[in-house]
Every structure is written in structure tokens, then in C-alpha cells.
XYZ file of C-alpha atoms in Angstrom:
152
model
C 70.308 125.541 109.754
C 68.816 124.930 113.148
C 66.654 127.708 114.621
C 65.357 127.809 118.162
C 62.299 129.836 118.996
C 61.683 131.432 122.369
C 58.645 129.206 122.852
C 60.897 126.113 122.693
C 62.802 127.037 125.862
C 61.930 126.791 129.530
C 61.521 130.393 130.746
C 62.497 129.914 134.371
C 65.805 128.045 134.246
C 68.848 129.168 132.280
C 72.452 128.084 131.735
C 75.091 130.681 130.852
C 78.498 129.424 129.749
C 81.284 131.999 129.605
C 84.053 130.652 127.388
C 86.619 133.315 128.304
C 86.123 132.657 132.034
C 85.584 128.904 131.528
C 82.563 128.957 133.814
C 79.008 127.682 133.738
C 76.345 129.634 135.633
C 72.936 128.224 136.483
C 70.029 130.628 136.996
C 66.492 130.001 138.197
C 63.938 132.810 137.823
C 66.794 135.243 137.154
C 68.691 134.354 140.340
C 72.194 132.871 140.156
C 71.938 129.497 141.901
C 75.349 127.987 141.235
C 78.581 128.686 139.321
C 80.943 125.930 138.160
C 84.407 125.905 136.630
C 84.399 123.983 133.333
C 86.585 123.060 130.389
C 85.667 124.247 126.898
C 86.646 123.707 123.264
C 90.149 124.381 122.003
C 90.829 126.717 119.033
C 90.635 124.056 116.277
C 87.385 122.643 117.770
C 85.715 125.529 119.617
C 82.581 125.414 121.713
C 79.864 127.192 119.667
C 78.573 130.562 120.864
C 74.988 131.802 120.822
C 71.602 130.866 122.211
C 70.071 127.437 122.338
C 68.565 124.839 124.635
C 69.071 121.443 126.260
C 67.486 118.811 124.000
C 68.522 115.626 125.803
C 69.544 114.264 129.215
C 71.628 111.084 129.362
C 72.642 109.005 132.362
C 75.693 106.814 131.847
C 76.562 108.113 128.358
C 79.045 106.193 126.242
C 82.057 108.171 125.041
C 83.913 107.107 121.894
C 87.277 107.935 120.416
C 87.015 110.450 117.578
C 90.528 110.063 116.146
C 92.314 107.093 114.577
C 93.497 104.492 115.344
C 90.654 103.892 117.845
C 87.989 106.026 116.126
C 84.498 104.826 117.053
C 85.630 102.495 119.848
C 84.160 102.946 123.327
C 86.470 104.689 125.798
C 86.699 102.291 128.764
C 89.858 103.564 130.477
C 91.416 107.020 130.713
C 94.828 108.216 131.761
C 94.652 111.122 134.176
C 97.035 114.088 134.211
C 98.918 112.340 137.025
C 99.681 109.440 134.680
C 97.349 107.066 136.534
C 94.994 104.976 134.353
C 91.475 104.378 135.662
C 88.279 102.762 134.412
C 85.654 105.315 133.299
C 83.070 105.408 136.133
C 80.032 105.152 133.781
C 77.567 104.870 136.669
C 78.547 108.421 137.705
C 78.721 109.958 134.217
C 75.995 112.310 132.964
C 75.473 114.330 129.792
C 73.224 117.188 128.703
C 73.019 117.518 124.930
C 72.580 121.097 123.699
C 71.703 122.769 120.408
C 72.779 126.295 119.491
C 71.161 128.493 116.808
C 73.094 128.343 113.540
C 74.768 124.987 114.245
C 73.003 122.110 112.516
C 74.385 119.396 114.749
C 73.659 117.455 117.901
C 77.305 116.730 118.688
C 77.740 119.168 121.578
C 77.040 118.432 125.220
C 77.785 119.446 128.770
C 79.177 116.266 130.298
C 81.103 114.758 133.179
C 84.848 114.297 132.913
C 87.262 112.416 135.126
C 90.085 114.588 133.747
C 89.821 117.161 136.535
C 93.189 118.587 135.482
C 91.485 119.897 132.303
C 88.909 122.012 134.165
C 89.581 125.702 133.544
C 91.205 125.026 130.162
C 90.258 125.284 126.487
C 91.117 121.697 125.629
C 87.994 119.784 124.474
C 86.611 119.016 121.030
C 83.811 121.541 121.581
C 81.899 120.046 124.478
C 81.748 121.597 127.930
C 83.280 119.374 130.617
C 82.438 119.381 134.326
C 83.896 117.546 137.317
C 81.913 114.377 138.020
C 80.757 115.610 141.443
C 79.671 118.964 139.948
C 77.673 117.247 137.196
C 76.005 114.915 139.704
C 74.839 118.013 141.604
C 73.905 119.992 138.457
C 72.202 117.273 136.373
C 68.994 116.892 138.453
C 68.419 120.670 138.373
C 68.178 120.756 134.572
C 65.182 119.928 132.405
C 64.932 119.330 128.679
C 64.302 122.717 126.975
C 66.307 124.681 129.561
C 67.755 127.717 127.778
C 71.516 127.760 127.119
C 73.499 130.913 126.279
C 77.157 130.556 125.393
C 79.173 133.762 125.477
C 82.650 134.213 123.936
């Protein structure tokens, strides 16, 4: 079981994710700086709740299929809600890996998505998805060890 102590986290900056509202709020020194609409985990693969922290920042992360028949293969193209297929714009993708108390895994992250039609929905495999332009704005504001609280 993973346990996060208060001394691990950055005291000034904080991320609050509200699963019911499907929002991410960014605070600095207790002041709300920015609020974003996000997508969250679906019922079979929910986003974990609790307190934790950002453990990793990744520019140009590689996303892989998690289900057969393409399990493990790199996702290079995606089909948008409109039916249009596009190449994943890796140069604009960002990811913030987070750990939550009680979950012994590093599989969760807040990351960019080009599926803007999924924002505001419970549709992911547990990660928190943000519009690419929102993540490009948000990513530089966050440091490793920033506190994360995920509310139901």
C-alpha cells in the first residue's frame, strides 16, 4: 500500500479534481487560479479518490492500447467523435503522473486528449483527460510533489 506523508507534498500549489462535476481546480497559496472541465474514469475503471501528489511530469508521452487485439501497441492515430481520423499530435501532448493514498500503482495520470468530445464525461480507464490547449496552459504551472485531492 502506498502512503503519502504531508512532508512529501508541495504546500503552496494544489490540484482538486471533482469527479461528480468533472472539473479540475488549480490553487496556489489557497487561491483558485484556474478551473478546467475534464473527463474522468467510467464505472468499471474509476478514477481513484483520496489525497496524493504529482510524482512525474512527461512531455510527449506515448499512449498504448490496453485492450486486444492491439494491446501494448503505440496509439499513432485516433478517430474523433466526428468520425475524422487524425495523427496524435505528440509534440503537444503532456502528462502528469499522480499517486493516491491506498492505490499501489503508478498507472494514473492527468493527460492531454484530442478527444474533446469526451470532456465532461466519465469515459476513461481511470485517468483524467484535459483538452490539449488546457494542458499546455496547465502543465508549466505544476511541479513534481504538487498535492492532488480527488473528490467523489
